[in-house]
XYZ file of C-alpha atoms in Angstrom:
135
model
C 35.721 2.397 -22.740
C 34.622 5.698 -24.128
C 33.967 3.918 -27.539
C 31.703 1.544 -25.683
C 29.619 4.145 -24.095
C 29.323 6.081 -27.281
C 27.914 2.932 -29.085
C 25.618 2.211 -26.161
C 24.366 5.973 -26.109
C 23.763 5.881 -29.810
C 21.747 2.532 -29.526
C 19.729 4.212 -26.664
C 18.918 7.341 -28.501
C 18.100 5.876 -31.862
C 15.767 3.083 -30.238
C 14.159 5.135 -27.486
C 14.193 8.828 -28.427
C 13.899 8.874 -32.110
C 10.543 10.505 -32.143
C 11.252 13.267 -29.528
C 13.395 14.404 -26.743
C 11.311 13.026 -23.827
C 10.471 9.470 -22.936
C 7.349 8.856 -20.936
C 7.778 6.130 -18.395
C 4.766 3.970 -17.665
C 4.433 0.589 -16.017
C 3.731 -1.368 -19.182
C 7.495 -0.826 -20.387
C 9.842 -3.783 -20.348
C 12.961 -1.587 -19.976
C 13.991 1.955 -19.617
C 17.310 3.707 -20.332
C 18.891 5.485 -17.503
C 22.253 6.645 -16.316
C 23.859 4.349 -13.761
C 26.341 5.532 -11.045
C 27.867 4.490 -7.984
C 27.772 6.413 -4.721
C 31.445 7.647 -4.039
C 30.624 9.479 -0.643
C 27.886 8.438 1.514
C 24.903 10.594 1.836
C 21.914 10.649 4.431
C 19.964 8.154 2.184
C 22.624 6.243 0.169
C 25.644 4.320 1.236
C 29.067 4.231 -0.322
C 29.415 1.959 -3.341
C 25.789 1.693 -3.737
C 24.200 1.617 -7.459
C 21.747 4.587 -8.302
C 19.976 5.346 -11.436
C 19.760 8.882 -12.373
C 16.723 9.802 -14.474
C 17.048 13.842 -14.309
C 19.462 16.479 -13.049
C 19.411 20.074 -11.767
C 22.304 21.873 -13.240
C 23.439 25.228 -11.921
C 25.028 26.082 -8.631
C 24.001 23.014 -6.670
C 24.468 20.197 -9.439
C 22.233 17.626 -7.941
C 20.894 14.404 -9.642
C 17.301 13.069 -9.192
C 17.814 9.296 -8.443
C 16.072 6.048 -7.728
C 17.787 3.556 -5.477
C 17.696 1.435 -2.375
C 17.539 3.363 0.924
C 20.618 2.484 3.070
C 18.724 1.346 6.052
C 15.246 0.479 4.938
C 16.487 -1.293 1.878
C 13.383 -0.222 -0.275
C 13.417 1.673 -3.500
C 13.135 5.391 -2.986
C 13.306 8.389 -5.123
C 15.875 10.937 -3.950
C 18.370 13.705 -4.623
C 21.936 13.223 -4.704
C 24.844 15.671 -5.183
C 26.563 14.784 -8.455
C 29.947 15.367 -6.869
C 29.167 12.352 -4.599
C 28.658 9.958 -7.627
C 31.217 8.221 -9.863
C 31.497 5.592 -12.617
C 28.647 7.041 -14.715
C 27.447 4.659 -17.524
C 24.501 4.318 -19.732
C 22.162 1.440 -18.765
C 19.039 -0.328 -19.902
C 17.158 -1.177 -16.664
C 14.833 -4.137 -16.783
C 13.826 -4.141 -13.074
C 10.027 -3.958 -12.793
C 10.302 -2.294 -9.283
C 12.397 0.541 -10.724
C 10.131 1.019 -13.691
C 7.173 1.096 -11.408
C 8.647 3.801 -9.130
C 9.378 5.962 -11.986
C 5.831 5.736 -13.462
C 4.505 9.118 -14.710
C 7.939 10.667 -14.936
C 9.812 11.660 -17.945
C 13.441 11.106 -19.001
C 15.147 13.613 -21.259
C 17.392 12.396 -24.058
C 20.033 15.283 -23.031
C 20.865 13.452 -19.803
C 23.234 11.314 -21.626
C 25.072 14.059 -23.360
C 25.643 15.795 -19.911
C 27.506 12.836 -18.247
C 29.830 11.664 -20.834
C 32.586 13.457 -22.727
C 31.256 12.835 -26.243
C 32.638 14.144 -29.535
C 30.856 17.130 -31.239
C 29.667 15.002 -34.231
C 28.037 12.461 -32.110
C 25.288 14.787 -30.911
C 23.968 15.370 -34.319
C 23.318 11.593 -35.172
C 19.987 11.391 -33.650
C 18.782 14.719 -35.038
C 19.810 13.643 -38.484
C 17.810 10.423 -38.143
C 14.822 12.314 -36.826
C 14.988 14.782 -39.906
C 15.107 11.897 -42.543
C 12.227 9.940 -40.874
């Protein structure tokens, strides 16, 4: 499973972040790379087992993730904050849903988000920087 994640993250980093560290999201994009996770412990806005897409994180004492997902009662897409401890089953994913892309319009995705959620070998981190240096 770890090798599968490494291959997917490599593909995402080389395909989407080769020119820089931030990816600007606009509504003309067909797909965007995000970290998908499932809610392990219900929160006020999200129910247990629900799929959420992480687009940014607050590291530090609170360790919270900025997410987009469907509200547990209203069933419409919302932007929210969820504790990372309440999430599980992290995986890199290309999101093709137009509603999610529209909801994230005007936001940025940092390429380091993929490094933070997966236990990756040290040499993996330098592949994108090497490609950027020779381009």
